[in-house]
Amino acid sequence: MWAWERGRGRYPVVKLLYALVVLVLATGCSSGGTPIRYYLVDPQEYGVESEASNLSIELVDLQVPQYLERFQIASRFGENQLVFSDMHQWGENLRKNLIRTMGVNLGRLLNTVDVGTPENRTASKPDYRVSVHIARFERDADGRVRLLARFQVISVASDRPIQSQGVELVSDRSFNSANYSGTVSSMSELFSVLSRRIATMITSLETPS
């Protein structure tokens, strides 16, 4: 009688373990939803064919609004409203990404390897110091990507006044709210244009007046 009771008590335990295994497997299958996708604003290829220069550039700082410091990619939705995507995120802090990309872009545009940034200091004394302030950089409610920024260039070795310029750039295309790949690609292109504007100003300062 005791053996029968012991055996009978074992079956509910087995059934419970079986149910737990099924539950874990079901949970694993159901959790395989849409994965989080990660993006970066990448440097651009410019095809510059000029000779290598000895210019030393220091990107002193690049500032972005606090709402762009979040890993979730921001978009405008209606007037005065932002939305953040949990499924589409930056692969790293956007400000650090932009600093590194700006350094690479300026190096390629000016054909110099001597570009220092807050993330990658250079031992050289800079010929020019660059500061960038970004006021807006996201997909707008109309689907177009907008970049609103201001930058200044300081010629260290000369007595030239500080040169500054405001920039407002808008993508040619509009992107629907689900097209994050196209949105980020457009952001890379607009950021490339901003880099070119800065490089053009530095080149103009290099040209004797």
PDB file of C-alpha atoms in Angstrom:
ATOM      1  CA  MET A   1       0.000   0.000   0.000  1.00  0.00           C
ATOM      2  CA  TRP A   2       2.793   2.356   0.871  1.00  0.00           C
ATOM      3  CA  ALA A   3       4.648   1.561  -2.375  1.00  0.00           C
ATOM      4  CA  TRP A   4       1.459   2.226  -4.354  1.00  0.00           C
ATOM      5  CA  GLU A   5       0.982   5.583  -2.635  1.00  0.00           C
ATOM      6  CA  ARG A   6       4.578   6.495  -3.330  1.00  0.00           C
ATOM      7  CA  GLY A   7       4.281   5.576  -6.985  1.00  0.00           C
ATOM      8  CA  ARG A   8       1.004   7.413  -7.333  1.00  0.00           C
ATOM      9  CA  GLY A   9       2.547  10.556  -5.861  1.00  0.00           C
ATOM     10  CA  ARG A  10       5.316  10.474  -8.434  1.00  0.00           C
ATOM     11  CA  TYR A  11       3.066  10.933 -11.463  1.00  0.00           C
ATOM     12  CA  PRO A  12       1.822  14.450 -10.598  1.00  0.00           C
ATOM     13  CA  VAL A  13       5.444  15.527 -10.204  1.00  0.00           C
ATOM     14  CA  VAL A  14       6.329  14.163 -13.642  1.00  0.00           C
ATOM     15  CA  LYS A  15       3.299  15.866 -15.140  1.00  0.00           C
ATOM     16  CA  LEU A  16       4.270  19.132 -13.471  1.00  0.00           C
ATOM     17  CA  LEU A  17       7.820  18.926 -14.817  1.00  0.00           C
ATOM     18  CA  TYR A  18       6.479  18.152 -18.290  1.00  0.00           C
ATOM     19  CA  ALA A  19       4.144  21.139 -18.109  1.00  0.00           C
ATOM     20  CA  LEU A  20       7.010  23.396 -17.067  1.00  0.00           C
ATOM     21  CA  VAL A  21       9.151  22.232 -20.008  1.00  0.00           C
ATOM     22  CA  VAL A  22       6.296  22.897 -22.432  1.00  0.00           C
ATOM     23  CA  LEU A  23       5.753  26.345 -20.912  1.00  0.00           C
ATOM     24  CA  VAL A  24       9.437  27.256 -21.234  1.00  0.00           C
ATOM     25  CA  LEU A  25       9.535  26.103 -24.858  1.00  0.00           C
ATOM     26  CA  ALA A  26       6.358  28.010 -25.671  1.00  0.00           C
ATOM     27  CA  THR A  27       7.709  31.140 -24.034  1.00  0.00           C
ATOM     28  CA  GLY A  28      10.934  30.837 -26.002  1.00  0.00           C
ATOM     29  CA  CYS A  29       9.043  30.565 -29.266  1.00  0.00           C
ATOM     30  CA  SER A  30       6.728  33.468 -28.499  1.00  0.00           C
ATOM     31  CA  SER A  31       9.609  35.730 -27.475  1.00  0.00           C
ATOM     32  CA  GLY A  32      11.223  35.396 -30.897  1.00  0.00           C
ATOM     33  CA  GLY A  33       9.496  38.547 -32.156  1.00  0.00           C
ATOM     34  CA  THR A  34      10.992  41.423 -34.089  1.00  0.00           C
ATOM     35  CA  PRO A  35      14.626  41.876 -33.031  1.00  0.00           C
ATOM     36  CA  ILE A  36      16.048  45.259 -32.122  1.00  0.00           C
ATOM     37  CA  ARG A  37      17.934  46.789 -35.051  1.00  0.00           C
ATOM     38  CA  TYR A  38      20.953  49.012 -34.474  1.00  0.00           C
ATOM     39  CA  TYR A  39      22.234  51.842 -36.679  1.00  0.00           C
ATOM     40  CA  LEU A  40      25.202  54.196 -37.100  1.00  0.00           C
ATOM     41  CA  VAL A  41      25.757  57.465 -38.955  1.00  0.00           C
ATOM     42  CA  ASP A  42      28.665  56.389 -41.147  1.00  0.00           C
ATOM     43  CA  PRO A  43      31.503  58.395 -42.754  1.00  0.00           C
ATOM     44  CA  GLN A  44      31.255  59.037 -46.494  1.00  0.00           C
ATOM     45  CA  GLU A  45      33.605  58.445 -49.408  1.00  0.00           C
ATOM     46  CA  TYR A  46      34.373  61.717 -51.181  1.00  0.00           C
ATOM     47  CA  GLY A  47      36.856  60.721 -53.889  1.00  0.00           C
ATOM     48  CA  VAL A  48      39.207  63.605 -53.024  1.00  0.00           C
ATOM     49  CA  GLU A  49      42.231  63.490 -55.334  1.00  0.00           C
ATOM     50  CA  SER A  50      44.330  66.341 -53.926  1.00  0.00           C
ATOM     51  CA  GLU A  51      47.767  65.750 -52.457  1.00  0.00           C
ATOM     52  CA  ALA A  52      48.056  64.870 -48.800  1.00  0.00           C
ATOM     53  CA  SER A  53      48.189  67.970 -46.605  1.00  0.00           C
ATOM     54  CA  ASN A  54      49.964  68.698 -43.345  1.00  0.00           C
ATOM     55  CA  LEU A  55      46.928  70.392 -41.843  1.00  0.00           C
ATOM     56  CA  SER A  56      46.190  69.651 -38.214  1.00  0.00           C
ATOM     57  CA  ILE A  57      42.526  69.946 -37.270  1.00  0.00           C
ATOM     58  CA  GLU A  58      41.015  69.752 -33.806  1.00  0.00           C
ATOM     59  CA  LEU A  59      37.314  69.080 -33.425  1.00  0.00           C
ATOM     60  CA  VAL A  60      36.960  70.729 -30.031  1.00  0.00           C
ATOM     61  CA  ASP A  61      33.359  69.793 -29.390  1.00  0.00           C
ATOM     62  CA  LEU A  62      30.158  68.611 -30.999  1.00  0.00           C
ATOM     63  CA  GLN A  63      26.933  69.122 -29.078  1.00  0.00           C
ATOM     64  CA  VAL A  64      23.513  67.572 -29.675  1.00  0.00           C
ATOM     65  CA  PRO A  65      20.183  68.155 -27.899  1.00  0.00           C
ATOM     66  CA  GLN A  66      19.619  66.017 -24.842  1.00  0.00           C
ATOM     67  CA  TYR A  67      16.736  64.129 -26.462  1.00  0.00           C
ATOM     68  CA  LEU A  68      19.169  62.825 -29.092  1.00  0.00           C
ATOM     69  CA  GLU A  69      21.373  61.316 -26.385  1.00  0.00           C
ATOM     70  CA  ARG A  70      18.895  58.458 -25.974  1.00  0.00           C
ATOM     71  CA  PHE A  71      19.629  55.165 -27.707  1.00  0.00           C
ATOM     72  CA  GLN A  72      16.105  54.967 -29.153  1.00  0.00           C
ATOM     73  CA  ILE A  73      15.996  56.765 -32.504  1.00  0.00           C
ATOM     74  CA  ALA A  74      13.892  59.924 -32.315  1.00  0.00           C
ATOM     75  CA  SER A  75      11.387  61.132 -34.904  1.00  0.00           C
ATOM     76  CA  ARG A  76       8.980  64.044 -35.060  1.00  0.00           C
ATOM     77  CA  PHE A  77       5.291  63.229 -34.930  1.00  0.00           C
ATOM     78  CA  GLY A  78       2.994  66.163 -35.341  1.00  0.00           C
ATOM     79  CA  GLU A  79       3.658  69.560 -33.852  1.00  0.00           C
ATOM     80  CA  ASN A  80       5.965  69.698 -30.819  1.00  0.00           C
ATOM     81  CA  GLN A  81       5.876  65.929 -30.402  1.00  0.00           C
ATOM     82  CA  LEU A  82       8.652  63.327 -30.430  1.00  0.00           C
ATOM     83  CA  VAL A  83       8.433  59.558 -30.672  1.00  0.00           C
ATOM     84  CA  PHE A  84      11.205  57.112 -29.778  1.00  0.00           C
ATOM     85  CA  SER A  85      11.531  53.658 -31.274  1.00  0.00           C
ATOM     86  CA  ASP A  86      12.328  50.749 -28.970  1.00  0.00           C
ATOM     87  CA  MET A  87      12.937  48.433 -31.947  1.00  0.00           C
ATOM     88  CA  HIS A  88      15.296  50.783 -33.829  1.00  0.00           C
ATOM     89  CA  GLN A  89      18.198  52.125 -31.811  1.00  0.00           C
ATOM     90  CA  TRP A  90      21.629  53.677 -32.189  1.00  0.00           C
ATOM     91  CA  GLY A  91      24.531  51.266 -31.983  1.00  0.00           C
ATOM     92  CA  GLU A  92      26.292  53.698 -29.656  1.00  0.00           C
ATOM     93  CA  ASN A  93      25.760  57.119 -28.131  1.00  0.00           C
ATOM     94  CA  LEU A  94      24.815  59.344 -31.090  1.00  0.00           C
ATOM     95  CA  ARG A  95      27.050  62.226 -30.036  1.00  0.00           C
ATOM     96  CA  LYS A  96      30.118  59.966 -29.880  1.00  0.00           C
ATOM     97  CA  ASN A  97      29.150  58.436 -33.215  1.00  0.00           C
ATOM     98  CA  LEU A  98      28.875  61.885 -34.839  1.00  0.00           C
ATOM     99  CA  ILE A  99      32.188  63.037 -33.362  1.00  0.00           C
ATOM    100  CA  ARG A 100      34.035  60.044 -34.779  1.00  0.00           C
ATOM    101  CA  THR A 101      32.300  60.314 -38.150  1.00  0.00           C
ATOM    102  CA  MET A 102      33.006  64.046 -38.380  1.00  0.00           C
ATOM    103  CA  GLY A 103      36.689  63.369 -37.704  1.00  0.00           C
ATOM    104  CA  VAL A 104      36.845  60.800 -40.503  1.00  0.00           C
ATOM    105  CA  ASN A 105      34.898  63.018 -42.917  1.00  0.00           C
ATOM    106  CA  LEU A 106      37.132  66.045 -42.320  1.00  0.00           C
ATOM    107  CA  GLY A 107      40.242  63.909 -42.670  1.00  0.00           C
ATOM    108  CA  ARG A 108      39.061  62.622 -46.042  1.00  0.00           C
ATOM    109  CA  LEU A 109      37.879  66.006 -47.307  1.00  0.00           C
ATOM    110  CA  LEU A 110      41.067  67.825 -46.301  1.00  0.00           C
ATOM    111  CA  ASN A 111      43.279  64.837 -47.107  1.00  0.00           C
ATOM    112  CA  THR A 112      44.955  64.815 -43.712  1.00  0.00           C
ATOM    113  CA  VAL A 113      45.373  62.140 -41.083  1.00  0.00           C
ATOM    114  CA  ASP A 114      45.946  64.685 -38.324  1.00  0.00           C
ATOM    115  CA  VAL A 115      42.419  65.233 -37.032  1.00  0.00           C
ATOM    116  CA  GLY A 116      41.906  65.253 -33.283  1.00  0.00           C
ATOM    117  CA  THR A 117      38.564  64.845 -31.531  1.00  0.00           C
ATOM    118  CA  PRO A 118      37.375  64.659 -27.910  1.00  0.00           C
ATOM    119  CA  GLU A 119      37.436  60.883 -28.377  1.00  0.00           C
ATOM    120  CA  ASN A 120      40.819  60.736 -30.133  1.00  0.00           C
ATOM    121  CA  ARG A 121      43.267  63.456 -29.139  1.00  0.00           C
ATOM    122  CA  THR A 122      46.197  64.477 -31.311  1.00  0.00           C
ATOM    123  CA  ALA A 123      49.603  65.579 -30.046  1.00  0.00           C
ATOM    124  CA  SER A 124      49.987  68.160 -32.811  1.00  0.00           C
ATOM    125  CA  LYS A 125      49.294  71.834 -32.364  1.00  0.00           C
ATOM    126  CA  PRO A 126      46.151  72.401 -34.438  1.00  0.00           C
ATOM    127  CA  ASP A 127      46.019  74.827 -37.325  1.00  0.00           C
ATOM    128  CA  TYR A 128      42.248  75.080 -36.946  1.00  0.00           C
ATOM    129  CA  ARG A 129      39.806  74.401 -34.157  1.00  0.00           C
ATOM    130  CA  VAL A 130      36.245  73.428 -35.005  1.00  0.00           C
ATOM    131  CA  SER A 131      33.137  73.481 -32.810  1.00  0.00           C
ATOM    132  CA  VAL A 132      29.737  72.188 -33.903  1.00  0.00           C
ATOM    133  CA  HIS A 133      26.342  72.675 -32.277  1.00  0.00           C
ATOM    134  CA  ILE A 134      23.468  70.595 -33.621  1.00  0.00           C
ATOM    135  CA  ALA A 135      20.000  71.918 -32.808  1.00  0.00           C
ATOM    136  CA  ARG A 136      17.926  69.309 -34.686  1.00  0.00           C
ATOM    137  CA  PHE A 137      18.744  66.068 -36.437  1.00  0.00           C
ATOM    138  CA  GLU A 138      15.899  63.623 -37.041  1.00  0.00           C
ATOM    139  CA  ARG A 139      13.086  62.655 -39.378  1.00  0.00           C
ATOM    140  CA  ASP A 140      10.400  65.316 -39.321  1.00  0.00           C
ATOM    141  CA  ALA A 141       6.636  64.815 -39.299  1.00  0.00           C
ATOM    142  CA  ASP A 142       6.579  65.187 -43.109  1.00  0.00           C
ATOM    143  CA  GLY A 143       9.001  62.263 -43.467  1.00  0.00           C
ATOM    144  CA  ARG A 144      12.001  64.352 -44.495  1.00  0.00           C
ATOM    145  CA  VAL A 145      15.212  64.319 -42.498  1.00  0.00           C
ATOM    146  CA  ARG A 146      16.307  67.722 -41.186  1.00  0.00           C
ATOM    147  CA  LEU A 147      19.672  68.836 -39.870  1.00  0.00           C
ATOM    148  CA  LEU A 148      19.849  72.223 -38.192  1.00  0.00           C
ATOM    149  CA  ALA A 149      23.327  73.142 -36.984  1.00  0.00           C
ATOM    150  CA  ARG A 150      25.852  75.892 -36.454  1.00  0.00           C
ATOM    151  CA  PHE A 151      29.627  75.603 -36.560  1.00  0.00           C
ATOM    152  CA  GLN A 152      32.624  77.840 -36.028  1.00  0.00           C
ATOM    153  CA  VAL A 153      36.204  77.596 -37.215  1.00  0.00           C
ATOM    154  CA  ILE A 154      39.113  79.261 -35.441  1.00  0.00           C
ATOM    155  CA  SER A 155      42.422  79.781 -37.212  1.00  0.00           C
ATOM    156  CA  VAL A 156      44.963  79.207 -34.449  1.00  0.00           C
ATOM    157  CA  ALA A 157      48.070  80.581 -36.157  1.00  0.00           C
ATOM    158  CA  SER A 158      46.558  83.752 -37.629  1.00  0.00           C
ATOM    159  CA  ASP A 159      44.683  86.765 -36.357  1.00  0.00           C
ATOM    160  CA  ARG A 160      41.678  86.050 -38.561  1.00  0.00           C
ATOM    161  CA  PRO A 161      38.344  86.501 -36.761  1.00  0.00           C
ATOM    162  CA  ILE A 162      36.317  83.465 -35.775  1.00  0.00           C
ATOM    163  CA  GLN A 163      34.367  82.186 -38.755  1.00  0.00           C
ATOM    164  CA  SER A 164      30.887  80.811 -38.103  1.00  0.00           C
ATOM    165  CA  GLN A 165      28.026  79.588 -40.236  1.00  0.00           C
ATOM    166  CA  GLY A 166      24.517  78.287 -39.724  1.00  0.00           C
ATOM    167  CA  VAL A 167      23.308  75.322 -41.739  1.00  0.00           C
ATOM    168  CA  GLU A 168      19.802  74.008 -42.387  1.00  0.00           C
ATOM    169  CA  LEU A 169      19.699  70.876 -44.522  1.00  0.00           C
ATOM    170  CA  VAL A 170      16.676  68.855 -45.654  1.00  0.00           C
ATOM    171  CA  SER A 171      16.661  65.484 -47.401  1.00  0.00           C
ATOM    172  CA  ASP A 172      15.368  65.296 -50.972  1.00  0.00           C
ATOM    173  CA  ARG A 173      13.300  62.234 -50.152  1.00  0.00           C
ATOM    174  CA  SER A 174      10.708  61.589 -47.490  1.00  0.00           C
ATOM    175  CA  PHE A 175      10.624  58.342 -45.510  1.00  0.00           C
ATOM    176  CA  ASN A 176       7.688  56.605 -43.898  1.00  0.00           C
ATOM    177  CA  SER A 177       7.720  55.942 -40.190  1.00  0.00           C
ATOM    178  CA  ALA A 178       8.888  52.335 -40.653  1.00  0.00           C
ATOM    179  CA  ASN A 179      11.848  53.106 -42.933  1.00  0.00           C
ATOM    180  CA  TYR A 180      14.614  53.577 -40.390  1.00  0.00           C
ATOM    181  CA  SER A 181      17.302  52.237 -42.711  1.00  0.00           C
ATOM    182  CA  GLY A 182      16.536  54.925 -45.288  1.00  0.00           C
ATOM    183  CA  THR A 183      16.230  57.568 -42.577  1.00  0.00           C
ATOM    184  CA  VAL A 184      19.654  56.832 -41.100  1.00  0.00           C
ATOM    185  CA  SER A 185      21.227  56.617 -44.565  1.00  0.00           C
ATOM    186  CA  SER A 186      19.840  60.081 -45.295  1.00  0.00           C
ATOM    187  CA  MET A 187      21.191  61.320 -41.961  1.00  0.00           C
ATOM    188  CA  SER A 188      24.654  60.112 -42.997  1.00  0.00           C
ATOM    189  CA  GLU A 189      24.344  62.028 -46.272  1.00  0.00           C
ATOM    190  CA  LEU A 190      23.222  65.272 -44.612  1.00  0.00           C
ATOM    191  CA  PHE A 191      25.966  64.976 -42.007  1.00  0.00           C
ATOM    192  CA  SER A 192      28.398  64.524 -44.882  1.00  0.00           C
ATOM    193  CA  VAL A 193      27.181  67.805 -46.389  1.00  0.00           C
ATOM    194  CA  LEU A 194      27.741  69.541 -43.050  1.00  0.00           C
ATOM    195  CA  SER A 195      31.270  68.118 -42.946  1.00  0.00           C
ATOM    196  CA  ARG A 196      31.914  69.424 -46.451  1.00  0.00           C
ATOM    197  CA  ARG A 197      30.727  72.924 -45.474  1.00  0.00           C
ATOM    198  CA  ILE A 198      33.226  72.931 -42.603  1.00  0.00           C
ATOM    199  CA  ALA A 199      36.035  71.655 -44.822  1.00  0.00           C
ATOM    200  CA  THR A 200      35.221  74.316 -47.427  1.00  0.00           C
ATOM    201  CA  MET A 201      35.496  77.049 -44.809  1.00  0.00           C
ATOM    202  CA  ILE A 202      38.878  75.720 -43.666  1.00  0.00           C
ATOM    203  CA  THR A 203      40.082  75.570 -47.268  1.00  0.00           C
ATOM    204  CA  SER A 204      38.986  79.177 -47.836  1.00  0.00           C
ATOM    205  CA  LEU A 205      40.954  80.264 -44.768  1.00  0.00           C
ATOM    206  CA  GLU A 206      44.001  78.501 -46.172  1.00  0.00           C
ATOM    207  CA  THR A 207      43.741  80.508 -49.390  1.00  0.00           C
ATOM    208  CA  PRO A 208      45.651  83.825 -49.169  1.00  0.00           C
ATOM    209  CA  SER A 209      43.292  86.786 -49.290  1.00  0.00           C
TER     210      SER A 209
END
